[in-house]
Amino acid sequence: MKKMMKVMIVGLAVFMLLLVTVKPEPSSAKSTETDMFEYEGALYKVTSMKNHRAMLVKSRPLTDYDGKCYEQESLVYKDGEEYTVTSIGYKAFSEDGITCSVQVKLPSTIKEIKSECMGVNIVSLDMSETSVKTVPAYLFVAYAGIKDITPAVSEVLLPKTCKTIEGYALYKCNNIKAMVIPEKVKKIGTYIIPKSCTSLTFEGKVPKGVKNQPLTGVGINVKSEYYVEVLELLVKKVSLGQCVINEIK
């Protein structure tokens, strides 16, 4: 019995020694994934060291692009290493106030965009080549220190990959006259269609949430196979003259 106890004690001591001496893998990922770096006057953040991905944190000065198009790079470099820009961060294009007028075009590498990433001075946003699936709430800054300001944007081109448009995505964007909703969009949130919009085109089936939009004088363009369905869905708004349903090929 004493011999067995001695063996057990020695075994336990060896086990404890192994626990103390075995060192965990260094967690360098935590430090590198928050690295910030500058490239061509813009500020970026490494979001994945392993996959070489980065997020735009702050654009170059938009005043340098007054009346021009700011084409976001798809590839940037840090310490000689190449990184793919896959996301646009919170307020990335929103720090230059309303002193300039800029168009923004995002590359095909972009997969995600954050709320308020676009400023009040962006007149056109082209996301058509991206693979963004969700358009976030409050896409455009509507305040920038001034209450009830109207963002300058008059055109937003959505990607074919878009499935959801969150509520208030185009909050106060009352310069938008026409919108095209991609075929894959299944749901749109509250107050997506601006009051200024007079032409609304659905490339596929009308998504959930259209009935709850405050439509006013809007021409809704839908494919022939969905005409009757949309007419029945919006019959009250049609009867009140809030919208007209048009068939398209």
PDB file of C-alpha atoms in Angstrom:
ATOM      1  CA  MET A   1       0.000   0.000   0.000  1.00  0.00           C
ATOM      2  CA  LYS A   2       2.813   2.403   0.951  1.00  0.00           C
ATOM      3  CA  LYS A   3       4.616   1.569  -2.294  1.00  0.00           C
ATOM      4  CA  MET A   4       1.489   2.372  -4.338  1.00  0.00           C
ATOM      5  CA  MET A   5       1.041   5.678  -2.526  1.00  0.00           C
ATOM      6  CA  LYS A   6       4.667   6.550  -3.206  1.00  0.00           C
ATOM      7  CA  VAL A   7       4.217   5.842  -6.936  1.00  0.00           C
ATOM      8  CA  MET A   8       1.083   7.997  -7.043  1.00  0.00           C
ATOM      9  CA  ILE A   9       2.838  10.896  -5.300  1.00  0.00           C
ATOM     10  CA  VAL A  10       5.812  10.712  -7.673  1.00  0.00           C
ATOM     11  CA  GLY A  11       3.443  10.595 -10.674  1.00  0.00           C
ATOM     12  CA  LEU A  12       1.514  13.610  -9.429  1.00  0.00           C
ATOM     13  CA  ALA A  13       4.756  15.511  -8.875  1.00  0.00           C
ATOM     14  CA  VAL A  14       5.909  14.784 -12.436  1.00  0.00           C
ATOM     15  CA  PHE A  15       2.530  15.905 -13.805  1.00  0.00           C
ATOM     16  CA  MET A  16       2.655  19.208 -11.898  1.00  0.00           C
ATOM     17  CA  LEU A  17       6.212  19.779 -13.104  1.00  0.00           C
ATOM     18  CA  LEU A  18       5.092  19.350 -16.699  1.00  0.00           C
ATOM     19  CA  LEU A  19       2.270  21.877 -16.201  1.00  0.00           C
ATOM     20  CA  VAL A  20       4.738  24.444 -14.929  1.00  0.00           C
ATOM     21  CA  THR A  21       7.399  23.908 -17.583  1.00  0.00           C
ATOM     22  CA  VAL A  22       5.128  23.685 -20.683  1.00  0.00           C
ATOM     23  CA  LYS A  23       4.844  27.232 -22.031  1.00  0.00           C
ATOM     24  CA  PRO A  24       1.774  28.355 -23.997  1.00  0.00           C
ATOM     25  CA  GLU A  25       2.069  29.505 -27.579  1.00  0.00           C
ATOM     26  CA  PRO A  26       2.823  33.240 -27.804  1.00  0.00           C
ATOM     27  CA  SER A  27      -0.374  35.178 -28.570  1.00  0.00           C
ATOM     28  CA  SER A  28       1.154  37.648 -31.020  1.00  0.00           C
ATOM     29  CA  ALA A  29      -2.109  37.769 -33.011  1.00  0.00           C
ATOM     30  CA  LYS A  30      -3.768  40.007 -30.407  1.00  0.00           C
ATOM     31  CA  SER A  31      -1.162  42.725 -30.758  1.00  0.00           C
ATOM     32  CA  THR A  32      -0.793  42.551 -34.526  1.00  0.00           C
ATOM     33  CA  GLU A  33      -4.536  42.568 -35.264  1.00  0.00           C
ATOM     34  CA  THR A  34      -4.847  46.053 -33.812  1.00  0.00           C
ATOM     35  CA  ASP A  35      -1.858  47.515 -35.662  1.00  0.00           C
ATOM     36  CA  MET A  36      -2.542  50.882 -37.261  1.00  0.00           C
ATOM     37  CA  PHE A  37      -0.536  52.099 -40.214  1.00  0.00           C
ATOM     38  CA  GLU A  38      -0.560  54.874 -42.781  1.00  0.00           C
ATOM     39  CA  TYR A  39      -0.494  54.339 -46.526  1.00  0.00           C
ATOM     40  CA  GLU A  40      -0.685  57.065 -49.179  1.00  0.00           C
ATOM     41  CA  GLY A  41      -2.067  59.537 -46.633  1.00  0.00           C
ATOM     42  CA  ALA A  42      -4.869  57.282 -45.342  1.00  0.00           C
ATOM     43  CA  LEU A  43      -4.996  55.409 -42.034  1.00  0.00           C
ATOM     44  CA  TYR A  44      -5.570  51.637 -41.914  1.00  0.00           C
ATOM     45  CA  LYS A  45      -5.875  48.914 -39.300  1.00  0.00           C
ATOM     46  CA  VAL A  46      -4.741  45.305 -39.681  1.00  0.00           C
ATOM     47  CA  THR A  47      -7.798  43.116 -39.060  1.00  0.00           C
ATOM     48  CA  SER A  48      -6.127  39.792 -39.870  1.00  0.00           C
ATOM     49  CA  MET A  49      -2.384  39.283 -39.877  1.00  0.00           C
ATOM     50  CA  LYS A  50      -2.786  35.692 -41.060  1.00  0.00           C
ATOM     51  CA  ASN A  51      -4.959  36.584 -44.068  1.00  0.00           C
ATOM     52  CA  HIS A  52      -3.333  39.985 -44.670  1.00  0.00           C
ATOM     53  CA  ARG A  53      -6.573  41.964 -44.396  1.00  0.00           C
ATOM     54  CA  ALA A  54      -7.020  45.593 -43.439  1.00  0.00           C
ATOM     55  CA  MET A  55      -9.754  48.134 -42.687  1.00  0.00           C
ATOM     56  CA  LEU A  56      -9.811  51.771 -43.793  1.00  0.00           C
ATOM     57  CA  VAL A  57      -9.947  53.817 -40.589  1.00  0.00           C
ATOM     58  CA  LYS A  58      -9.528  57.332 -42.000  1.00  0.00           C
ATOM     59  CA  SER A  59      -9.517  58.398 -45.631  1.00  0.00           C
ATOM     60  CA  ARG A  60      -7.100  60.865 -47.165  1.00  0.00           C
ATOM     61  CA  PRO A  61      -8.302  64.494 -46.835  1.00  0.00           C
ATOM     62  CA  LEU A  62     -11.524  64.730 -48.844  1.00  0.00           C
ATOM     63  CA  THR A  63     -10.851  68.395 -49.538  1.00  0.00           C
ATOM     64  CA  ASP A  64      -8.181  67.184 -51.981  1.00  0.00           C
ATOM     65  CA  TYR A  65     -10.957  65.493 -53.998  1.00  0.00           C
ATOM     66  CA  ASP A  66     -13.433  68.366 -54.175  1.00  0.00           C
ATOM     67  CA  GLY A  67     -15.541  67.768 -57.294  1.00  0.00           C
ATOM     68  CA  LYS A  68     -13.680  64.524 -58.016  1.00  0.00           C
ATOM     69  CA  CYS A  69     -13.966  60.794 -57.338  1.00  0.00           C
ATOM     70  CA  TYR A  70     -12.152  59.168 -54.447  1.00  0.00           C
ATOM     71  CA  GLU A  71     -11.391  55.605 -55.578  1.00  0.00           C
ATOM     72  CA  GLN A  72     -10.491  53.497 -52.591  1.00  0.00           C
ATOM     73  CA  GLU A  73      -7.492  51.185 -53.047  1.00  0.00           C
ATOM     74  CA  SER A  74      -8.034  47.443 -52.816  1.00  0.00           C
ATOM     75  CA  LEU A  75      -4.405  46.765 -51.848  1.00  0.00           C
ATOM     76  CA  VAL A  76      -2.221  48.659 -49.367  1.00  0.00           C
ATOM     77  CA  TYR A  77       1.262  48.018 -47.962  1.00  0.00           C
ATOM     78  CA  LYS A  78       2.762  47.901 -44.476  1.00  0.00           C
ATOM     79  CA  ASP A  79       6.462  47.183 -43.910  1.00  0.00           C
ATOM     80  CA  GLY A  80       6.723  45.747 -47.412  1.00  0.00           C
ATOM     81  CA  GLU A  81       3.776  43.386 -46.834  1.00  0.00           C
ATOM     82  CA  GLU A  82       0.639  43.527 -48.997  1.00  0.00           C
ATOM     83  CA  TYR A  83      -2.789  43.804 -47.349  1.00  0.00           C
ATOM     84  CA  THR A  84      -6.225  43.546 -48.932  1.00  0.00           C
ATOM     85  CA  VAL A  85      -8.699  46.240 -47.857  1.00  0.00           C
ATOM     86  CA  THR A  86     -11.885  44.337 -46.984  1.00  0.00           C
ATOM     87  CA  SER A  87     -13.797  46.789 -44.787  1.00  0.00           C
ATOM     88  CA  ILE A  88     -14.600  50.468 -44.294  1.00  0.00           C
ATOM     89  CA  GLY A  89     -14.531  51.623 -40.685  1.00  0.00           C
ATOM     90  CA  TYR A  90     -16.819  53.841 -38.623  1.00  0.00           C
ATOM     91  CA  LYS A  91     -16.661  57.460 -39.869  1.00  0.00           C
ATOM     92  CA  ALA A  92     -13.831  56.628 -42.290  1.00  0.00           C
ATOM     93  CA  PHE A  93     -15.036  59.198 -44.841  1.00  0.00           C
ATOM     94  CA  SER A  94     -16.774  61.607 -42.502  1.00  0.00           C
ATOM     95  CA  GLU A  95     -14.251  63.953 -40.940  1.00  0.00           C
ATOM     96  CA  ASP A  96     -14.090  66.833 -43.433  1.00  0.00           C
ATOM     97  CA  GLY A  97     -17.440  68.487 -42.777  1.00  0.00           C
ATOM     98  CA  ILE A  98     -19.461  70.005 -45.630  1.00  0.00           C
ATOM     99  CA  THR A  99     -16.770  72.135 -47.258  1.00  0.00           C
ATOM    100  CA  CYS A 100     -16.313  69.893 -50.303  1.00  0.00           C
ATOM    101  CA  SER A 101     -18.251  67.673 -52.702  1.00  0.00           C
ATOM    102  CA  VAL A 102     -16.859  64.181 -53.295  1.00  0.00           C
ATOM    103  CA  GLN A 103     -17.796  60.956 -55.085  1.00  0.00           C
ATOM    104  CA  VAL A 104     -16.675  57.674 -53.505  1.00  0.00           C
ATOM    105  CA  LYS A 105     -16.110  54.386 -55.330  1.00  0.00           C
ATOM    106  CA  LEU A 106     -15.343  51.221 -53.348  1.00  0.00           C
ATOM    107  CA  PRO A 107     -13.373  48.259 -54.777  1.00  0.00           C
ATOM    108  CA  SER A 108     -14.493  44.651 -55.222  1.00  0.00           C
ATOM    109  CA  THR A 109     -12.494  43.550 -52.161  1.00  0.00           C
ATOM    110  CA  ILE A 110     -14.816  45.328 -49.718  1.00  0.00           C
ATOM    111  CA  LYS A 111     -17.004  42.907 -47.761  1.00  0.00           C
ATOM    112  CA  GLU A 112     -18.203  45.083 -44.883  1.00  0.00           C
ATOM    113  CA  ILE A 113     -19.009  48.725 -44.214  1.00  0.00           C
ATOM    114  CA  LYS A 114     -19.679  50.269 -40.815  1.00  0.00           C
ATOM    115  CA  SER A 115     -22.375  52.723 -39.689  1.00  0.00           C
ATOM    116  CA  GLU A 116     -21.705  56.410 -40.379  1.00  0.00           C
ATOM    117  CA  CYS A 117     -18.704  55.552 -42.536  1.00  0.00           C
ATOM    118  CA  MET A 118     -19.797  58.168 -45.108  1.00  0.00           C
ATOM    119  CA  GLY A 119     -19.800  61.912 -44.477  1.00  0.00           C
ATOM    120  CA  VAL A 120     -22.342  64.600 -45.263  1.00  0.00           C
ATOM    121  CA  ASN A 121     -20.233  65.819 -48.221  1.00  0.00           C
ATOM    122  CA  ILE A 122     -20.362  62.558 -50.214  1.00  0.00           C
ATOM    123  CA  VAL A 123     -22.556  63.204 -53.274  1.00  0.00           C
ATOM    124  CA  SER A 124     -22.301  59.728 -54.818  1.00  0.00           C
ATOM    125  CA  LEU A 125     -21.456  56.326 -53.334  1.00  0.00           C
ATOM    126  CA  ASP A 126     -20.678  53.454 -55.707  1.00  0.00           C
ATOM    127  CA  MET A 127     -20.687  50.059 -53.962  1.00  0.00           C
ATOM    128  CA  SER A 128     -21.728  48.126 -57.064  1.00  0.00           C
ATOM    129  CA  GLU A 129     -18.481  46.148 -57.334  1.00  0.00           C
ATOM    130  CA  THR A 130     -18.228  45.204 -53.649  1.00  0.00           C
ATOM    131  CA  SER A 131     -19.450  41.987 -52.028  1.00  0.00           C
ATOM    132  CA  VAL A 132     -21.227  43.738 -49.149  1.00  0.00           C
ATOM    133  CA  LYS A 133     -24.241  41.737 -47.906  1.00  0.00           C
ATOM    134  CA  THR A 134     -25.614  44.158 -45.319  1.00  0.00           C
ATOM    135  CA  VAL A 135     -26.004  47.916 -45.628  1.00  0.00           C
ATOM    136  CA  PRO A 136     -25.821  49.188 -42.034  1.00  0.00           C
ATOM    137  CA  ALA A 137     -28.101  51.638 -40.280  1.00  0.00           C
ATOM    138  CA  TYR A 138     -27.092  55.305 -40.576  1.00  0.00           C
ATOM    139  CA  LEU A 139     -24.740  54.780 -43.508  1.00  0.00           C
ATOM    140  CA  PHE A 140     -24.254  58.547 -43.841  1.00  0.00           C
ATOM    141  CA  VAL A 141     -23.478  60.919 -40.989  1.00  0.00           C
ATOM    142  CA  ALA A 142     -26.524  63.155 -40.601  1.00  0.00           C
ATOM    143  CA  TYR A 143     -25.164  65.540 -38.006  1.00  0.00           C
ATOM    144  CA  ALA A 144     -21.399  66.269 -37.990  1.00  0.00           C
ATOM    145  CA  GLY A 145     -21.970  68.784 -35.204  1.00  0.00           C
ATOM    146  CA  ILE A 146     -24.987  70.342 -36.922  1.00  0.00           C
ATOM    147  CA  LYS A 147     -28.454  69.076 -36.072  1.00  0.00           C
ATOM    148  CA  ASP A 148     -30.895  67.984 -38.770  1.00  0.00           C
ATOM    149  CA  ILE A 149     -28.400  68.378 -41.604  1.00  0.00           C
ATOM    150  CA  THR A 150     -29.211  66.730 -44.939  1.00  0.00           C
ATOM    151  CA  PRO A 151     -26.386  64.587 -46.373  1.00  0.00           C
ATOM    152  CA  ALA A 152     -25.419  65.725 -49.885  1.00  0.00           C
ATOM    153  CA  VAL A 153     -25.687  62.225 -51.379  1.00  0.00           C
ATOM    154  CA  SER A 154     -27.971  61.958 -54.413  1.00  0.00           C
ATOM    155  CA  GLU A 155     -26.916  58.518 -55.676  1.00  0.00           C
ATOM    156  CA  VAL A 156     -26.169  55.201 -53.974  1.00  0.00           C
ATOM    157  CA  LEU A 157     -25.322  52.180 -56.128  1.00  0.00           C
ATOM    158  CA  LEU A 158     -25.822  48.940 -54.196  1.00  0.00           C
ATOM    159  CA  PRO A 159     -23.983  45.658 -54.908  1.00  0.00           C
ATOM    160  CA  LYS A 160     -25.647  42.557 -56.383  1.00  0.00           C
ATOM    161  CA  THR A 161     -24.612  40.680 -53.223  1.00  0.00           C
ATOM    162  CA  CYS A 162     -26.742  42.859 -50.919  1.00  0.00           C
ATOM    163  CA  LYS A 163     -29.332  40.891 -48.920  1.00  0.00           C
ATOM    164  CA  THR A 164     -30.335  43.283 -46.143  1.00  0.00           C
ATOM    165  CA  ILE A 165     -30.696  47.048 -45.826  1.00  0.00           C
ATOM    166  CA  GLU A 166     -30.959  47.961 -42.168  1.00  0.00           C
ATOM    167  CA  GLY A 167     -33.407  50.553 -40.857  1.00  0.00           C
ATOM    168  CA  TYR A 168     -32.439  54.222 -41.225  1.00  0.00           C
ATOM    169  CA  ALA A 169     -29.583  53.315 -43.600  1.00  0.00           C
ATOM    170  CA  LEU A 170     -30.336  56.436 -45.655  1.00  0.00           C
ATOM    171  CA  TYR A 171     -31.549  58.579 -42.787  1.00  0.00           C
ATOM    172  CA  LYS A 172     -32.181  62.193 -43.885  1.00  0.00           C
ATOM    173  CA  CYS A 173     -30.714  61.511 -47.358  1.00  0.00           C
ATOM    174  CA  ASN A 174     -33.364  63.673 -48.993  1.00  0.00           C
ATOM    175  CA  ASN A 175     -31.465  64.399 -52.206  1.00  0.00           C
ATOM    176  CA  ILE A 176     -31.912  60.869 -53.543  1.00  0.00           C
ATOM    177  CA  LYS A 177     -34.429  60.841 -56.409  1.00  0.00           C
ATOM    178  CA  ALA A 178     -34.083  57.250 -57.608  1.00  0.00           C
ATOM    179  CA  MET A 179     -33.133  53.907 -56.079  1.00  0.00           C
ATOM    180  CA  VAL A 180     -32.502  50.426 -57.462  1.00  0.00           C
ATOM    181  CA  ILE A 181     -32.865  47.533 -55.028  1.00  0.00           C
ATOM    182  CA  PRO A 182     -30.809  44.458 -56.060  1.00  0.00           C
ATOM    183  CA  GLU A 183     -32.465  41.111 -56.670  1.00  0.00           C
ATOM    184  CA  LYS A 184     -31.008  39.360 -53.602  1.00  0.00           C
ATOM    185  CA  VAL A 185     -32.352  41.885 -51.085  1.00  0.00           C
ATOM    186  CA  LYS A 186     -34.860  40.028 -48.891  1.00  0.00           C
ATOM    187  CA  LYS A 187     -35.452  42.587 -46.165  1.00  0.00           C
ATOM    188  CA  ILE A 188     -35.361  46.348 -45.789  1.00  0.00           C
ATOM    189  CA  GLY A 189     -35.696  48.145 -42.473  1.00  0.00           C
ATOM    190  CA  THR A 190     -37.716  51.166 -41.404  1.00  0.00           C
ATOM    191  CA  TYR A 191     -37.345  54.460 -43.284  1.00  0.00           C
ATOM    192  CA  ILE A 192     -35.149  53.158 -46.100  1.00  0.00           C
ATOM    193  CA  ILE A 193     -36.848  55.016 -48.949  1.00  0.00           C
ATOM    194  CA  PRO A 194     -36.097  58.780 -48.657  1.00  0.00           C
ATOM    195  CA  LYS A 195     -38.962  61.263 -48.970  1.00  0.00           C
ATOM    196  CA  SER A 196     -37.326  62.675 -52.094  1.00  0.00           C
ATOM    197  CA  CYS A 197     -37.348  59.345 -53.974  1.00  0.00           C
ATOM    198  CA  THR A 198     -39.742  59.324 -56.952  1.00  0.00           C
ATOM    199  CA  SER A 199     -38.464  56.195 -58.725  1.00  0.00           C
ATOM    200  CA  LEU A 200     -37.995  52.891 -56.918  1.00  0.00           C
ATOM    201  CA  THR A 201     -36.941  49.842 -58.936  1.00  0.00           C
ATOM    202  CA  PHE A 202     -36.841  46.273 -57.647  1.00  0.00           C
ATOM    203  CA  GLU A 203     -34.657  43.925 -59.700  1.00  0.00           C
ATOM    204  CA  GLY A 204     -36.277  40.900 -58.054  1.00  0.00           C
ATOM    205  CA  LYS A 205     -39.141  40.085 -55.753  1.00  0.00           C
ATOM    206  CA  VAL A 206     -40.206  42.964 -53.529  1.00  0.00           C
ATOM    207  CA  PRO A 207     -38.487  42.442 -50.141  1.00  0.00           C
ATOM    208  CA  LYS A 208     -40.074  42.286 -46.735  1.00  0.00           C
ATOM    209  CA  GLY A 209     -40.522  45.749 -45.247  1.00  0.00           C
ATOM    210  CA  VAL A 210     -41.730  47.686 -48.298  1.00  0.00           C
ATOM    211  CA  LYS A 211     -45.255  47.973 -46.931  1.00  0.00           C
ATOM    212  CA  ASN A 212     -43.950  49.874 -43.900  1.00  0.00           C
ATOM    213  CA  GLN A 213     -42.126  52.541 -45.915  1.00  0.00           C
ATOM    214  CA  PRO A 214     -43.572  56.093 -45.802  1.00  0.00           C
ATOM    215  CA  LEU A 215     -44.044  56.258 -49.572  1.00  0.00           C
ATOM    216  CA  THR A 216     -45.082  59.583 -51.086  1.00  0.00           C
ATOM    217  CA  GLY A 217     -45.497  60.056 -54.835  1.00  0.00           C
ATOM    218  CA  VAL A 218     -43.245  57.121 -55.725  1.00  0.00           C
ATOM    219  CA  GLY A 219     -43.278  55.171 -58.975  1.00  0.00           C
ATOM    220  CA  ILE A 220     -42.485  51.554 -58.059  1.00  0.00           C
ATOM    221  CA  ASN A 221     -41.027  49.518 -60.891  1.00  0.00           C
ATOM    222  CA  VAL A 222     -41.351  45.726 -60.652  1.00  0.00           C
ATOM    223  CA  LYS A 223     -41.068  42.755 -62.993  1.00  0.00           C
ATOM    224  CA  SER A 224     -44.279  41.539 -64.609  1.00  0.00           C
ATOM    225  CA  GLU A 225     -44.357  38.316 -62.588  1.00  0.00           C
ATOM    226  CA  TYR A 226     -44.509  40.286 -59.328  1.00  0.00           C
ATOM    227  CA  TYR A 227     -46.914  43.034 -60.433  1.00  0.00           C
ATOM    228  CA  VAL A 228     -50.114  41.552 -59.015  1.00  0.00           C
ATOM    229  CA  GLU A 229     -48.422  40.556 -55.754  1.00  0.00           C
ATOM    230  CA  VAL A 230     -47.048  44.066 -55.197  1.00  0.00           C
ATOM    231  CA  LEU A 231     -50.348  45.686 -56.178  1.00  0.00           C
ATOM    232  CA  GLU A 232     -52.168  43.598 -53.573  1.00  0.00           C
ATOM    233  CA  LEU A 233     -49.499  44.345 -50.979  1.00  0.00           C
ATOM    234  CA  LEU A 234     -49.629  48.109 -51.505  1.00  0.00           C
ATOM    235  CA  VAL A 235     -53.266  48.469 -52.560  1.00  0.00           C
ATOM    236  CA  LYS A 236     -54.017  50.948 -49.765  1.00  0.00           C
ATOM    237  CA  LYS A 237     -51.046  53.173 -50.620  1.00  0.00           C
ATOM    238  CA  VAL A 238     -51.945  53.004 -54.329  1.00  0.00           C
ATOM    239  CA  SER A 239     -55.558  53.988 -53.598  1.00  0.00           C
ATOM    240  CA  LEU A 240     -54.336  56.965 -51.556  1.00  0.00           C
ATOM    241  CA  GLY A 241     -52.065  58.080 -54.387  1.00  0.00           C
ATOM    242  CA  GLN A 242     -48.898  57.484 -52.395  1.00  0.00           C
ATOM    243  CA  CYS A 243     -47.396  55.271 -55.089  1.00  0.00           C
ATOM    244  CA  VAL A 244     -47.926  53.878 -58.592  1.00  0.00           C
ATOM    245  CA  ILE A 245     -46.930  50.352 -59.629  1.00  0.00           C
ATOM    246  CA  ASN A 246     -45.240  50.023 -63.011  1.00  0.00           C
ATOM    247  CA  GLU A 247     -44.337  46.821 -64.881  1.00  0.00           C
ATOM    248  CA  ILE A 248     -40.822  46.357 -66.262  1.00  0.00           C
ATOM    249  CA  LYS A 249     -39.226  43.550 -68.248  1.00  0.00           C
TER     250      LYS A 249
END
